[in-house]
PDB file of C-alpha atoms in Angstrom:
ATOM      1  CA  MET F   1      -3.040 -15.114 145.106  1.00  0.00           C
ATOM      2  CA  PHE F   2      -0.440 -12.450 144.435  1.00  0.00           C
ATOM      3  CA  LYS F   3       2.362 -11.642 146.855  1.00  0.00           C
ATOM      4  CA  HIS F   4       4.248  -8.832 145.130  1.00  0.00           C
ATOM      5  CA  ILE F   5       2.904  -6.470 142.476  1.00  0.00           C
ATOM      6  CA  LEU F   6       5.045  -4.166 140.341  1.00  0.00           C
ATOM      7  CA  ILE F   7       3.267  -0.982 139.295  1.00  0.00           C
ATOM      8  CA  PRO F   8       5.111   1.196 136.776  1.00  0.00           C
ATOM      9  CA  THR F   9       4.008   4.811 137.010  1.00  0.00           C
ATOM     10  CA  ASP F  10       4.867   7.976 135.115  1.00  0.00           C
ATOM     11  CA  GLY F  11       2.766  10.478 137.032  1.00  0.00           C
ATOM     12  CA  SER F  12       0.023  10.807 134.416  1.00  0.00           C
ATOM     13  CA  LYS F  13      -3.637  10.640 135.459  1.00  0.00           C
ATOM     14  CA  LEU F  14      -3.988   7.344 133.621  1.00  0.00           C
ATOM     15  CA  SER F  15      -0.936   5.928 135.358  1.00  0.00           C
ATOM     16  CA  GLU F  16      -2.218   7.126 138.739  1.00  0.00           C
ATOM     17  CA  ALA F  17      -5.528   5.338 138.118  1.00  0.00           C
ATOM     18  CA  ALA F  18      -3.616   2.110 137.432  1.00  0.00           C
ATOM     19  CA  LEU F  19      -1.541   2.757 140.545  1.00  0.00           C
ATOM     20  CA  ARG F  20      -4.680   3.084 142.656  1.00  0.00           C
ATOM     21  CA  ALA F  21      -6.178  -0.061 141.113  1.00  0.00           C
ATOM     22  CA  GLY F  22      -2.973  -2.035 141.658  1.00  0.00           C
ATOM     23  CA  ILE F  23      -2.704  -0.902 145.269  1.00  0.00           C
ATOM     24  CA  GLN F  24      -6.344  -1.826 145.866  1.00  0.00           C
ATOM     25  CA  LEU F  25      -5.682  -5.291 144.424  1.00  0.00           C
ATOM     26  CA  ALA F  26      -2.610  -5.613 146.632  1.00  0.00           C
ATOM     27  CA  LYS F  27      -4.713  -4.692 149.661  1.00  0.00           C
ATOM     28  CA  GLU F  28      -7.302  -7.341 148.776  1.00  0.00           C
ATOM     29  CA  GLN F  29      -4.587  -9.965 148.198  1.00  0.00           C
ATOM     30  CA  GLY F  30      -2.412  -9.041 151.171  1.00  0.00           C
ATOM     31  CA  ALA F  31       0.411  -8.329 148.721  1.00  0.00           C
ATOM     32  CA  GLN F  32       3.210  -5.811 148.769  1.00  0.00           C
ATOM     33  CA  VAL F  33       3.784  -3.288 145.990  1.00  0.00           C
ATOM     34  CA  THR F  34       6.831  -1.901 144.254  1.00  0.00           C
ATOM     35  CA  ALA F  35       6.140   1.357 142.424  1.00  0.00           C
ATOM     36  CA  LEU F  36       8.547   1.895 139.541  1.00  0.00           C
ATOM     37  CA  TYR F  37       9.503   5.106 137.773  1.00  0.00           C
ATOM     38  CA  VAL F  38      11.519   4.611 134.600  1.00  0.00           C
ATOM     39  CA  MET F  39      13.602   7.588 133.578  1.00  0.00           C
ATOM     40  CA  PRO F  40      14.273   7.533 129.838  1.00  0.00           C
ATOM     41  CA  ASP F  41      17.969   7.635 129.003  1.00  0.00           C
ATOM     42  CA  TYR F  42      17.865  10.593 126.644  1.00  0.00           C
ATOM     43  CA  SER F  43      21.646  10.904 126.649  1.00  0.00           C
ATOM     44  CA  ALA F  44      21.773   7.687 124.627  1.00  0.00           C
ATOM     45  CA  MET F  45      19.399   9.212 122.079  1.00  0.00           C
ATOM     46  CA  ILE F  46      20.968  12.643 121.562  1.00  0.00           C
ATOM     47  CA  TYR F  47      22.872  13.194 118.333  1.00  0.00           C
ATOM     48  CA  GLY F  48      24.546  16.165 116.700  1.00  0.00           C
ATOM     49  CA  ALA F  49      26.953  18.773 118.001  1.00  0.00           C
ATOM     50  CA  GLU F  50      24.297  21.515 118.126  1.00  0.00           C
ATOM     51  CA  VAL F  51      22.083  19.498 120.441  1.00  0.00           C
ATOM     52  CA  LEU F  52      24.974  18.521 122.672  1.00  0.00           C
ATOM     53  CA  THR F  53      25.967  22.131 123.271  1.00  0.00           C
ATOM     54  CA  ALA F  54      22.417  22.984 124.376  1.00  0.00           C
ATOM     55  CA  TYR F  55      22.035  19.843 126.503  1.00  0.00           C
ATOM     56  CA  ASN F  56      22.894  20.180 130.194  1.00  0.00           C
ATOM     57  CA  ALA F  57      23.041  16.624 131.524  1.00  0.00           C
ATOM     58  CA  SER F  58      23.331  17.677 135.155  1.00  0.00           C
ATOM     59  CA  GLU F  59      20.244  19.890 135.061  1.00  0.00           C
ATOM     60  CA  PHE F  60      18.292  17.303 133.121  1.00  0.00           C
ATOM     61  CA  ASP F  61      19.204  14.614 135.666  1.00  0.00           C
ATOM     62  CA  LYS F  62      18.192  16.840 138.589  1.00  0.00           C
ATOM     63  CA  SER F  63      14.862  17.608 136.932  1.00  0.00           C
ATOM     64  CA  THR F  64      14.207  13.938 136.212  1.00  0.00           C
ATOM     65  CA  GLN F  65      15.089  12.945 139.773  1.00  0.00           C
ATOM     66  CA  ARG F  66      12.711  15.604 141.164  1.00  0.00           C
ATOM     67  CA  GLU F  67       9.914  14.275 138.962  1.00  0.00           C
ATOM     68  CA  ALA F  68      10.661  10.705 140.080  1.00  0.00           C
ATOM     69  CA  ASP F  69      10.588  11.846 143.726  1.00  0.00           C
ATOM     70  CA  LYS F  70       7.186  13.454 143.224  1.00  0.00           C
ATOM     71  CA  VAL F  71       5.641  10.514 141.379  1.00  0.00           C
ATOM     72  CA  LEU F  72       7.004   7.885 143.767  1.00  0.00           C
ATOM     73  CA  GLN F  73       5.910   9.897 146.818  1.00  0.00           C
ATOM     74  CA  THR F  74       2.372   9.851 145.401  1.00  0.00           C
ATOM     75  CA  ALA F  75       2.612   6.055 145.219  1.00  0.00           C
ATOM     76  CA  ILE F  76       3.823   5.860 148.812  1.00  0.00           C
ATOM     77  CA  ASP F  77       1.017   8.153 149.999  1.00  0.00           C
ATOM     78  CA  ILE F  78      -1.686   6.131 148.225  1.00  0.00           C
ATOM     79  CA  ALA F  79      -0.298   2.850 149.544  1.00  0.00           C
ATOM     80  CA  GLN F  80      -0.011   4.153 153.114  1.00  0.00           C
ATOM     81  CA  ALA F  81      -3.609   5.375 153.005  1.00  0.00           C
ATOM     82  CA  GLU F  82      -4.650   1.834 152.017  1.00  0.00           C
ATOM     83  CA  GLY F  83      -2.352   0.120 154.518  1.00  0.00           C
ATOM     84  CA  VAL F  84      -0.271  -1.525 151.792  1.00  0.00           C
ATOM     85  CA  GLN F  85       3.485  -2.018 152.044  1.00  0.00           C
ATOM     86  CA  CYS F  86       5.097  -0.079 149.187  1.00  0.00           C
ATOM     87  CA  LYS F  87       8.689  -0.028 148.041  1.00  0.00           C
ATOM     88  CA  THR F  88       9.879   2.281 145.305  1.00  0.00           C
ATOM     89  CA  ALA F  89      12.377   1.883 142.524  1.00  0.00           C
ATOM     90  CA  ARG F  90      13.724   4.179 139.855  1.00  0.00           C
ATOM     91  CA  VAL F  91      15.843   3.210 136.910  1.00  0.00           C
ATOM     92  CA  THR F  92      17.259   4.936 133.871  1.00  0.00           C
ATOM     93  CA  ASN F  93      16.966   2.979 130.670  1.00  0.00           C
ATOM     94  CA  VAL F  94      16.594   3.736 126.974  1.00  0.00           C
ATOM     95  CA  SER F  95      14.020   0.911 126.810  1.00  0.00           C
ATOM     96  CA  VAL F  96      11.119   1.539 129.203  1.00  0.00           C
ATOM     97  CA  HIS F  97       9.427  -1.809 128.633  1.00  0.00           C
ATOM     98  CA  LEU F  98      12.611  -3.815 129.193  1.00  0.00           C
ATOM     99  CA  ALA F  99      13.285  -1.835 132.383  1.00  0.00           C
ATOM    100  CA  ILE F 100       9.801  -2.732 133.635  1.00  0.00           C
ATOM    101  CA  VAL F 101      10.245  -6.438 132.875  1.00  0.00           C
ATOM    102  CA  LYS F 102      13.718  -6.510 134.454  1.00  0.00           C
ATOM    103  CA  GLN F 103      12.541  -4.740 137.608  1.00  0.00           C
ATOM    104  CA  ALA F 104       9.639  -7.177 137.964  1.00  0.00           C
ATOM    105  CA  GLN F 105      12.053 -10.102 137.653  1.00  0.00           C
ATOM    106  CA  ASP F 106      14.683  -8.587 139.979  1.00  0.00           C
ATOM    107  CA  SER F 107      12.022  -7.784 142.606  1.00  0.00           C
ATOM    108  CA  GLN F 108      10.520 -11.277 142.279  1.00  0.00           C
ATOM    109  CA  CYS F 109       7.105  -9.843 141.479  1.00  0.00           C
ATOM    110  CA  ASP F 110       4.333 -12.191 140.469  1.00  0.00           C
ATOM    111  CA  LEU F 111       2.223  -9.540 138.719  1.00  0.00           C
ATOM    112  CA  ILE F 112       2.778  -6.327 136.766  1.00  0.00           C
ATOM    113  CA  CYS F 113      -0.135  -3.889 136.896  1.00  0.00           C
ATOM    114  CA  MET F 114       0.089  -1.032 134.425  1.00  0.00           C
ATOM    115  CA  ALA F 115      -1.944   1.477 132.485  1.00  0.00           C
ATOM    116  CA  SER F 116      -2.759   1.418 128.805  1.00  0.00           C
ATOM    117  CA  HIS F 117      -3.913   4.294 126.657  1.00  0.00           C
ATOM    118  CA  GLY F 118      -5.713   1.792 124.472  1.00  0.00           C
ATOM    119  CA  ARG F 119      -4.478   3.331 121.234  1.00  0.00           C
ATOM    120  CA  LYS F 120      -5.718   1.560 118.160  1.00  0.00           C
ATOM    121  CA  GLY F 121      -5.209   1.840 114.451  1.00  0.00           C
ATOM    122  CA  ILE F 122      -2.569   4.178 113.101  1.00  0.00           C
ATOM    123  CA  ALA F 123      -1.984   5.846 116.499  1.00  0.00           C
ATOM    124  CA  GLY F 124      -1.116   2.460 117.991  1.00  0.00           C
ATOM    125  CA  ILE F 125       1.226   1.682 115.114  1.00  0.00           C
ATOM    126  CA  LEU F 126       2.963   5.065 115.126  1.00  0.00           C
ATOM    127  CA  LEU F 127       3.157   5.686 118.854  1.00  0.00           C
ATOM    128  CA  GLY F 128       3.529   2.097 119.888  1.00  0.00           C
ATOM    129  CA  SER F 129       2.677   0.929 123.339  1.00  0.00           C
ATOM    130  CA  GLU F 130       4.986   0.264 126.251  1.00  0.00           C
ATOM    131  CA  THR F 131       2.202  -1.886 127.689  1.00  0.00           C
ATOM    132  CA  GLN F 132       2.078  -3.989 124.540  1.00  0.00           C
ATOM    133  CA  ARG F 133       5.844  -4.375 124.623  1.00  0.00           C
ATOM    134  CA  VAL F 134       5.734  -5.484 128.267  1.00  0.00           C
ATOM    135  CA  LEU F 135       3.022  -8.021 127.402  1.00  0.00           C
ATOM    136  CA  VAL F 136       5.164  -9.460 124.616  1.00  0.00           C
ATOM    137  CA  ASN F 137       8.421  -9.560 126.599  1.00  0.00           C
ATOM    138  CA  SER F 138       7.305 -10.567 130.088  1.00  0.00           C
ATOM    139  CA  ASN F 139       6.924 -14.063 131.452  1.00  0.00           C
ATOM    140  CA  ILE F 140       5.257 -12.491 134.501  1.00  0.00           C
ATOM    141  CA  PRO F 141       1.482 -11.944 134.206  1.00  0.00           C
ATOM    142  CA  VAL F 142       0.457  -8.386 133.278  1.00  0.00           C
ATOM    143  CA  LEU F 143      -2.799  -6.805 134.420  1.00  0.00           C
ATOM    144  CA  VAL F 144      -3.676  -3.958 132.065  1.00  0.00           C
ATOM    145  CA  HIS F 145      -5.711  -1.124 133.548  1.00  0.00           C
ATOM    146  CA  ARG F 146      -7.691   0.713 130.872  1.00  0.00           C
ATOM    147  CA  PRO F 147      -9.512   4.019 131.322  1.00  0.00           C
ATOM    148  CA  LEU F 148     -13.284   4.089 131.220  1.00  0.00           C
ATOM    149  CA  ALA F 149     -14.542   5.131 127.805  1.00  0.00           C
TER     150      ALA F 149
END
């Protein structure tokens, strides 16, 4: 029986489906949920003087915070409709998968529920998978929600 489920979400339809599934599981288990939005740390990835002159960190941060607000409010609304206690968290990190694992550990979650695009072959190799990276790096069980084919 799970007590606390971490659900990373990025606002995509696939992520929202995993969010709904995770909240439904939490309802069935009597668990609480923490919805997590990871904001990529693009400032750590920007190189070159030309890019830096065009990059407005303040505006980028405001935009990212607004997106996080929107996505996390959706999580709160879905959880409230299901009668599930939902906390939210947002972190900025250059490594999304490590941020997810750390948040799950820090929040003492006993399950991570997240979406997977299910990329295979060359797309999986080239694009990688945050879900796969979480699976490899987490000692907390991970429930992978896949879209219907």
